Coordinates of C-alpha atoms and ligand atoms in Angstrom, one line a residue:
X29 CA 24.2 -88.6 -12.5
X30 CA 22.3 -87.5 -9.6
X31 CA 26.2 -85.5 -8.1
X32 CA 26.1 -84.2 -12.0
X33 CA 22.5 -82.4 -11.5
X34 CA 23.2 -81.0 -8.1
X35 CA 26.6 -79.7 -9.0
X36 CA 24.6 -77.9 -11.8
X37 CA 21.8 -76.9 -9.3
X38 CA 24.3 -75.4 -6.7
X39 CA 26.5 -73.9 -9.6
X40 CA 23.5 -72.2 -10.7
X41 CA 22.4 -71.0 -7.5
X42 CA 25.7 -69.7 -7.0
X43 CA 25.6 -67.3 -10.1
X44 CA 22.4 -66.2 -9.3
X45 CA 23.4 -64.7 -5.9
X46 CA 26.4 -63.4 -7.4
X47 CA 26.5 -59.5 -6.9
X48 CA 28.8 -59.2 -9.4
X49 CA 25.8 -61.2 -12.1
X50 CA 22.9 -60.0 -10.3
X51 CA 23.8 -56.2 -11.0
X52 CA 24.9 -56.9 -14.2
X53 CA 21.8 -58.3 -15.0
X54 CA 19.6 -55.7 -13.1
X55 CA 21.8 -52.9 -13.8
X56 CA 19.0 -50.0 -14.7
X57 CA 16.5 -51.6 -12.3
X58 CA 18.6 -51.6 -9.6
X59 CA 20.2 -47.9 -10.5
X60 CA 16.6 -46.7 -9.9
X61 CA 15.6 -48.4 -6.6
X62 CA 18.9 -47.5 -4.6
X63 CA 18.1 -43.5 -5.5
X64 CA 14.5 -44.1 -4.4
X65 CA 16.0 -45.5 -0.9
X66 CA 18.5 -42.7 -1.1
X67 CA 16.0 -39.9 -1.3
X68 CA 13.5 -41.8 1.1
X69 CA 16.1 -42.1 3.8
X70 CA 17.7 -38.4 3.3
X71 CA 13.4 -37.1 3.7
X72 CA 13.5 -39.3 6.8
X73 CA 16.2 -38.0 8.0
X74 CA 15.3 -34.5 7.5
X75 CA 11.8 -34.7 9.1
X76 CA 13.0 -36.4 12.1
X77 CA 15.9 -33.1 12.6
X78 CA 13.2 -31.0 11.9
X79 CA 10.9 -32.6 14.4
X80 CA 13.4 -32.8 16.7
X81 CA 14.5 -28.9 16.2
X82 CA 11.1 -27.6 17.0
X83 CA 10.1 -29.7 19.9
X84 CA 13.5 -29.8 21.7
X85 CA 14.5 -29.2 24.7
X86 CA 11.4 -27.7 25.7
X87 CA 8.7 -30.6 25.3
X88 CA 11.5 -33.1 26.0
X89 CA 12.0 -31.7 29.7
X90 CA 8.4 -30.6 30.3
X91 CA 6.0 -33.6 30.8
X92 CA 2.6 -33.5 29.9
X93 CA 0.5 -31.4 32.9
X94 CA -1.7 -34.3 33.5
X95 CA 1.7 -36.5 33.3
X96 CA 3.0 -34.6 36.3
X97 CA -0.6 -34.6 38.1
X98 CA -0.2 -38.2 38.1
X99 CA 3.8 -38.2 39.4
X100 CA 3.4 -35.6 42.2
X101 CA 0.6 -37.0 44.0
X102 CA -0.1 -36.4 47.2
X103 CA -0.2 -32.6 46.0
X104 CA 1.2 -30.2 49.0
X105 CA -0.9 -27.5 49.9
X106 CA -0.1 -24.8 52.2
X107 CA -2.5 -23.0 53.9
X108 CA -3.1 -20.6 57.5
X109 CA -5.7 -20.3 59.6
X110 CA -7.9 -17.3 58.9
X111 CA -11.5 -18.0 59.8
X112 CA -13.7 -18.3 58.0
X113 CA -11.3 -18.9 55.0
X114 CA -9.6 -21.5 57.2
X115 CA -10.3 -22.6 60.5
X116 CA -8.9 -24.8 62.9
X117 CA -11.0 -27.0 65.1
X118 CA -7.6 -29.7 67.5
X119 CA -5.8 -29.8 63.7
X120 CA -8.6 -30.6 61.9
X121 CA -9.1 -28.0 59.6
X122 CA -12.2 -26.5 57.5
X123 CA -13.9 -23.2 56.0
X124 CA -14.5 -21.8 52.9
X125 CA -11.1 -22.2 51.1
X126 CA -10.7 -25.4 52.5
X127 CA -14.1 -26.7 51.1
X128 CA -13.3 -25.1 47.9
X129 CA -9.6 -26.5 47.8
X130 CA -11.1 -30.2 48.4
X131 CA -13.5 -29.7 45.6
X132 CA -11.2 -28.5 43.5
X133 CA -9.2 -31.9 44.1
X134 CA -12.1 -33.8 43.7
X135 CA -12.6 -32.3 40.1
X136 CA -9.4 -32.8 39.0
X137 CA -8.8 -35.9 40.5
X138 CA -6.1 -35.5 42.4
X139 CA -4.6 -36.3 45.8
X140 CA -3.4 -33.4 48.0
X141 CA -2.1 -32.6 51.5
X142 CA -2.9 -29.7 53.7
X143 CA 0.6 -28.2 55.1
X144 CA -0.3 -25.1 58.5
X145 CA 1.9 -22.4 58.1
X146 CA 1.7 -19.5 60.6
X147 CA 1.6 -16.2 58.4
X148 CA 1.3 -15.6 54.5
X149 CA 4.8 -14.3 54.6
X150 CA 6.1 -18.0 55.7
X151 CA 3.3 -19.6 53.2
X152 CA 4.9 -17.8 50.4
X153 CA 8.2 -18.4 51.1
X154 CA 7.3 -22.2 51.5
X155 CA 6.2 -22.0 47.8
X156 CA 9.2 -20.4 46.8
X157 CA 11.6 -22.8 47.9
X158 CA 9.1 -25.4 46.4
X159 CA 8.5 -27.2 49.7
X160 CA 4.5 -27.0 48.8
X161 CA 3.2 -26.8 45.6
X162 CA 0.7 -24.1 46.1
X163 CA -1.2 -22.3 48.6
X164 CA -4.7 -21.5 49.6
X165 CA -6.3 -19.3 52.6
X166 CA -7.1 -15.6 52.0
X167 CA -4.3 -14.9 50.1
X168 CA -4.6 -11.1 48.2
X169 CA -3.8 -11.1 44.4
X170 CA -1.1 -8.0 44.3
X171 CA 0.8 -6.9 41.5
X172 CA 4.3 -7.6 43.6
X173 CA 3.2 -11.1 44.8
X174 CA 2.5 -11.5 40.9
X175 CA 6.2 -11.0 40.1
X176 CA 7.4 -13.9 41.4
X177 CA 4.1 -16.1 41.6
X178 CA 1.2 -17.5 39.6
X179 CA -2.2 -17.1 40.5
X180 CA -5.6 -19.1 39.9
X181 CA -8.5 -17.3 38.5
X182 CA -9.6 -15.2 41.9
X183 CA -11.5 -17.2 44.3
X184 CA -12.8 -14.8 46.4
X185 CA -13.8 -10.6 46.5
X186 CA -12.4 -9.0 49.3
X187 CA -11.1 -5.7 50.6
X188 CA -9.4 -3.8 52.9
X189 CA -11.7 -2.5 55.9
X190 CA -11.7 -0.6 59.4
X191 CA -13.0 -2.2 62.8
X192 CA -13.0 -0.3 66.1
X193 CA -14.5 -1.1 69.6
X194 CA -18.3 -0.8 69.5
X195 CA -18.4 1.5 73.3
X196 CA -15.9 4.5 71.4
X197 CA -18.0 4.5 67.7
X198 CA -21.1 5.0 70.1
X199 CA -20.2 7.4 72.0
X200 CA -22.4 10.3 71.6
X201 CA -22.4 13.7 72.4
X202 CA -24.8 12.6 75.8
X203 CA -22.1 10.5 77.4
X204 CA -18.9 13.1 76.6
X205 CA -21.5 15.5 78.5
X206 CA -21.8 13.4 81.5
X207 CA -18.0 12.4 81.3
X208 CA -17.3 16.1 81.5
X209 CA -18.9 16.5 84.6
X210 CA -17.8 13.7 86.2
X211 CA -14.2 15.0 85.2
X212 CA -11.0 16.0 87.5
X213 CA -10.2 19.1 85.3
X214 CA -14.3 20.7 86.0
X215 CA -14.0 19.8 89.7
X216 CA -11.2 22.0 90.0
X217 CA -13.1 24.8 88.0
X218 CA -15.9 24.6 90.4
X219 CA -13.6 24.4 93.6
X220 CA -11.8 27.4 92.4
X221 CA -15.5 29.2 92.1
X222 CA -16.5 28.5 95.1
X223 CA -13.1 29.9 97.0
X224 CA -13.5 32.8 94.5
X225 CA -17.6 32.7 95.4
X226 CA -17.1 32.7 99.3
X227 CA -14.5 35.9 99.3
X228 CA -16.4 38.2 97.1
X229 CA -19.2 37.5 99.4
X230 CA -17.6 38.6 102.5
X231 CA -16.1 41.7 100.9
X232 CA -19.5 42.1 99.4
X233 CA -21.3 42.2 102.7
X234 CA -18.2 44.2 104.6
X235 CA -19.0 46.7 102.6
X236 CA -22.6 46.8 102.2
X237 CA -24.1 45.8 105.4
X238 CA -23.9 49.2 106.8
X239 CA -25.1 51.0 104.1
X240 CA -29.2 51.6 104.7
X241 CA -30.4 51.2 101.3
X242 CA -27.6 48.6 100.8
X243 CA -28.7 45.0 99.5
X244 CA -27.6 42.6 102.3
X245 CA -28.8 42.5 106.1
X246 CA -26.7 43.8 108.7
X247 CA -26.0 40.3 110.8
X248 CA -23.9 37.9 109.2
X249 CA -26.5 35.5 108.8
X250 CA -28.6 35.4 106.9
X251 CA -26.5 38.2 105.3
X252 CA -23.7 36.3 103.9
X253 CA -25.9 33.9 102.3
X254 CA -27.1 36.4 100.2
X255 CA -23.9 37.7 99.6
X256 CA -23.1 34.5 98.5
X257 CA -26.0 33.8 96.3
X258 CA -25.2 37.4 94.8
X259 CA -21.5 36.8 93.9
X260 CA -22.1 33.5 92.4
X261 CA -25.2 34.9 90.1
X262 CA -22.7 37.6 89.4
X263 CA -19.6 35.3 88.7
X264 CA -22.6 33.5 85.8
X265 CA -23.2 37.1 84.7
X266 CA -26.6 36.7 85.9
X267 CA -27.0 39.3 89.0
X268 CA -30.3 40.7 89.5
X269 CA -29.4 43.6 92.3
X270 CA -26.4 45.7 92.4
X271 CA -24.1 47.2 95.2
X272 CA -25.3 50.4 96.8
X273 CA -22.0 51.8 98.2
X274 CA -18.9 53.0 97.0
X275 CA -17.0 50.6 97.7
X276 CA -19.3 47.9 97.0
X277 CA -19.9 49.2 93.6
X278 CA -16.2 49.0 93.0
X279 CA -15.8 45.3 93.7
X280 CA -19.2 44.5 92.0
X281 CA -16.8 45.8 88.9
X282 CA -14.0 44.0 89.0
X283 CA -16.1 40.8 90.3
X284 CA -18.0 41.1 86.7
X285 CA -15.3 41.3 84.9
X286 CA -13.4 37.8 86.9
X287 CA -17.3 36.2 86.1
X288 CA -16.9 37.6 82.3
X289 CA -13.2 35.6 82.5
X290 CA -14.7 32.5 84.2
X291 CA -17.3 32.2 81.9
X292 CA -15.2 32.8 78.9
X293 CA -12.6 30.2 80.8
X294 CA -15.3 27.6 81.2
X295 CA -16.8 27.9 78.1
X296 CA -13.6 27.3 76.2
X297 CA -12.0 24.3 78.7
X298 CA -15.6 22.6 78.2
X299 CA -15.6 22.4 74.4
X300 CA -12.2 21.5 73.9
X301 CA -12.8 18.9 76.1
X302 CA -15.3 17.6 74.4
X303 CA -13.9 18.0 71.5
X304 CA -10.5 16.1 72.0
X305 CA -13.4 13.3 73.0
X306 CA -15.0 13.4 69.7
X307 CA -11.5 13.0 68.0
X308 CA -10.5 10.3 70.2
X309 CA -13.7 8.2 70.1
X310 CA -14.7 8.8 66.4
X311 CA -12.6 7.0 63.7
X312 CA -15.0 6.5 60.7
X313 CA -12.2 6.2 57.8
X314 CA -8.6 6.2 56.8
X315 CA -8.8 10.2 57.5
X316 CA -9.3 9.6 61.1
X317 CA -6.5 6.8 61.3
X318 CA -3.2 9.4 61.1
X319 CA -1.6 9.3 65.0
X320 CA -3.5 6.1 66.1
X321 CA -2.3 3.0 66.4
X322 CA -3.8 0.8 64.2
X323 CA -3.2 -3.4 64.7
X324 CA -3.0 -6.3 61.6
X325 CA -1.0 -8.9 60.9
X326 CA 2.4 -9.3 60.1
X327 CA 3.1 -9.2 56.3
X328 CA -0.6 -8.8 55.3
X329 CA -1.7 -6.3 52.1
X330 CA -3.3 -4.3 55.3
X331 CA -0.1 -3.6 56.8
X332 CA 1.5 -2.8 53.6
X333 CA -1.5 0.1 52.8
X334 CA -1.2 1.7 55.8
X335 CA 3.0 1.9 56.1
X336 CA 1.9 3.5 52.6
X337 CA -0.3 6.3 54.4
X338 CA 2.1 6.7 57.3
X339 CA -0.3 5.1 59.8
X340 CA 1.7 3.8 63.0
X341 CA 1.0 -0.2 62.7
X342 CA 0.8 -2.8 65.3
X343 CA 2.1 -6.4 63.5
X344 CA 1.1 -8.9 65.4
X345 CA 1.3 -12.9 63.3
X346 CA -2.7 -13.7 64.1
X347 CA -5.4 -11.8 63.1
X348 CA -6.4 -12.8 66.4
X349 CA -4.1 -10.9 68.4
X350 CA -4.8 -7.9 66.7
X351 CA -8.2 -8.4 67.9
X352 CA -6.9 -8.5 71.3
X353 CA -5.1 -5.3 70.9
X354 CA -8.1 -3.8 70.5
X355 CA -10.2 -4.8 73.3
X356 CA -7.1 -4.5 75.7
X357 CA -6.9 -0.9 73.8
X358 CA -3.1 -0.9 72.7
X359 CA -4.4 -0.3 69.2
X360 CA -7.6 2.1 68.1
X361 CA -8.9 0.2 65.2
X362 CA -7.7 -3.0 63.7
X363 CA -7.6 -2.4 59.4
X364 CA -7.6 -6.0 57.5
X365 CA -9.8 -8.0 54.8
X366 CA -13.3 -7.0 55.1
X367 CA -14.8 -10.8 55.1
X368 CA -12.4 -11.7 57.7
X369 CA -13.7 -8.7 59.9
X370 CA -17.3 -9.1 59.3
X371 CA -16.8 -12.7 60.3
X372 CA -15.5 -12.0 63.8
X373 CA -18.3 -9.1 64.4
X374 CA -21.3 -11.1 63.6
X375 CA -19.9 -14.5 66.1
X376 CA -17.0 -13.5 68.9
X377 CA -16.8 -10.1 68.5
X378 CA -20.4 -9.6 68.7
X379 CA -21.2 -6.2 70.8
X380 CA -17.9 -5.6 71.1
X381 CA -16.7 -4.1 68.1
X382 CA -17.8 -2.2 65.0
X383 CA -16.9 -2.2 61.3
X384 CA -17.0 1.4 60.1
X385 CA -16.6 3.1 56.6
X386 CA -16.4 1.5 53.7
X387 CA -14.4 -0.6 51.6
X388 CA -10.8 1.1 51.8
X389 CA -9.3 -0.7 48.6
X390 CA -10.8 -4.0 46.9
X391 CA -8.7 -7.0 46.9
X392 CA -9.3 -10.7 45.5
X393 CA -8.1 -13.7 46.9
X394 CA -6.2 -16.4 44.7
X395 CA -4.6 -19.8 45.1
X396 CA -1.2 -19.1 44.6
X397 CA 1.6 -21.3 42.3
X398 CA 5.4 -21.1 41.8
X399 CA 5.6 -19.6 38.5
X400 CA 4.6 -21.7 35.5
X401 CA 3.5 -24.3 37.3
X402 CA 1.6 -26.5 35.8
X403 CA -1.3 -27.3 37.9
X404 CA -2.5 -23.6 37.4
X405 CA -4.9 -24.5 34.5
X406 CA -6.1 -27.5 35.8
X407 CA -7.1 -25.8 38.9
X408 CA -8.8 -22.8 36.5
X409 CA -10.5 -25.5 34.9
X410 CA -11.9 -26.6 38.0
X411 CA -12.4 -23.5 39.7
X412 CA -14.5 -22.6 36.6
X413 CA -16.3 -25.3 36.6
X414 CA -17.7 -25.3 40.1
X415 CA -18.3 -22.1 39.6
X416 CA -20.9 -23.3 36.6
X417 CA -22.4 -26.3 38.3
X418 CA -23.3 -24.4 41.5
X419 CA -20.9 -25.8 43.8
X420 CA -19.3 -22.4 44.2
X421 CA -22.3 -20.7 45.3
X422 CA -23.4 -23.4 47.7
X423 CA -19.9 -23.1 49.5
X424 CA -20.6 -19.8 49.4
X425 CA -24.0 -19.5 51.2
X426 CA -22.6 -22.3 53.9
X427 CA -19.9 -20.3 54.9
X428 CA -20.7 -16.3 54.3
X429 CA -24.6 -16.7 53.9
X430 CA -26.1 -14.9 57.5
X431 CA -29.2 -17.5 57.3
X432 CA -26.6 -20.4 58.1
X433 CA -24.8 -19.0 60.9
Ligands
LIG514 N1 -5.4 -11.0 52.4 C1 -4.2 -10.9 53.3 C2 -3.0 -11.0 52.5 O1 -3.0 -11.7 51.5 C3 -4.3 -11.9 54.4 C4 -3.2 -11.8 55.4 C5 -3.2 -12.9 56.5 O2 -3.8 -14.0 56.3 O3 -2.7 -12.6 57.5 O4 -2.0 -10.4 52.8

């Protein structure tokens, strides 16, 4: 009885999960749910294609920028010494771009590592062979560099300027006056003058001793003294008494018209003299640079503007050698960023040099990227931010502020 039910139980069972029965008996139902899956699969489908279609490849291979913050940390970050932008006390390295580099960081959170190169030429090409991921210092914002590079909001307004040694910018006209006559060229004048001075005298009084009404005294001295005194007054174009002989009238002539000549002759090697002087020691702007030899560094936007005026340059790869130049006087004037310049004048180069004229072109100084990189907007972000909350400023006044130094 009991084998009789369950063989009906599992007979039952069996029909039920039939295919064959169940469609049969749920036909239309079933007719209805399989196009709903259809059409619900085929929309699935399609949205995911079309998903995939507008965000591939380029979301698929570029992470997130905070994503990559995260992966690439430490962050390298090449920099060169350029005081006060960077300075460099036994490796351990501060200044403004430094300070404003590490607060940066700080703002964004990340973890970074300062990389020395030697010149901005060899920082850039560090970032383009993506050694470093960016670089700070003094680096100009150009419109070649932009070519290739990205740049952060500007940092820092600069320029281009002109520095010469302080003694040349000071010369006045008082010490080319006193150079003058201290000079090889009016010794000679004078020595000539005096040979010139001493026979004219003794030709003078030859002729005019005997002579009764004549000027000069018979014996020799005192006569040639006066014969002296008169051919010198004469040679200035200054004599008070004239010859009274023949003779002596006809040299007084022609020794007026050799004083008219020296005169004439001094006058003329005297001003050109002093004015070669003035051209020499006076360079007050780009119009004075032409034929001098002007010193910067190697690569720099300074270089660059004055190959562009045909001004001789001096490269040298420090800024600090350029400075040398200029004391040693192998270059006239040393043309470079304005901050950097002032900088030196007002601590080591104090009394020694000048910064004259004014801003040649403005330039701003920017962190530079490798193109598209993403760590530019973070580092706006920041920038802008310090900027806002003060921090900027007060890295300002520490570094650039006269009252702190
Ligand atoms: N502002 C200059 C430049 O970017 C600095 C050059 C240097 O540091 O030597 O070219």
């Amino acid at each position: 009885m009991i084998n009789a039910i369950a063989t009906k139980f599992r007979q039952l069972i069996a029909a039920r999960k039939s295919p064959i029965s169940y469609f049969d008996r749920h036909n239309h139902k079933n007719k209805t749910k399989r196009s709903i899956a259809l059409y619900t699969c085929v929309g699935l489908v399609s949205a995911i294609l079309a998903l995939l279609l507008i965000t591939s490849p380029g979301l698929a291979q570029k992470p997130e920028p905070q994503q990559s913050l995260k992966l690439q940390q430490p962050l390298l970050v090449a920099t060169r010494v350029i005081p006060p932008f960077v300075l460099s006390n036994k490796g351990e390295l501060s200044g403004f771009s430094i300070d404003l580099w590490r607060s940066i960081a700080t703002q964004i959170g990340i973890e970074s590592k300062l990389i020395e190169y030697s010149s901005v030429p060899e920082l850039i090409s560090a970032i383009k062979d993506n050694k470093v991921n960016l670089g700070i210092a003094a680096i100009s914002i150009t419109a070649e560099r932009e070519q290739n590079f990205d740049f952060s909001l500007p940092i820092f307004a600069s320029g281009l300027q002109i520095m010469v040694r302080n003694l040349e910018s000071k010369n006045s006209a008082f010490p080319n006056i006193l150079q003058l006559f201290f000079s090889t060229s009016l010794l000679q004048v004078i020595g000539v003058a005096l040979v010139l001075i001493v026979i004219a005298a003794h030709i003078i009084w030859l002729s005019e001793r005997n002579h009764k009404e004549g000027m000069i005294s018979e014996s020799y001295f005192p006569g040639i003294f006066k014969a002296c005194w008169w051919a010198a007054a004469t040679l200035a174009t200054q004599a008070d008494e004239m010859p009274k002989g023949v003779l002596g009238r006809f040299i007084a002539i022609v020794w007026m018209f050799i004083g008219v000549l020296f005169v004439a002759y001094f006058t003329a090697s005297a001003t050109t003299s002093l004015t070669v002087q003035q051209l020499q020691g006076d360079i007050r702007s780009i119009d004075d640079l032409p034929g001098k030899v002007v010193a910067t560094t190697a690569g720099s936007t300074a270089a660059t503007y004055l190959r562009e005026h045909h001004i001789s340059v001096l490269e040298v790869p420090k800024i600090e050698e350029a400075y040398k130049a200029l004391q040693t006087k192998k270059a006239d004037a040393v043309v470079f960023d304005a901050p950097v310049l002032l900088f030196y004048a007002a601590n080591e180069g104090k009394g020694k040099v000048e910064i004259v004229g004014s801003i040649l072109r403005e330039e701003s100084y920017g962190i530079i990227l490798p193109n598209n990189s993403p760590y530019r907007k973070p580092i706006n972000q920041a920038l802008l931010n310090l900027k806002e909350n003060g921090t900027y400023q007060s890295l300002y006044d520490k570094w650039f502020d006269p009252k702190n130094s």
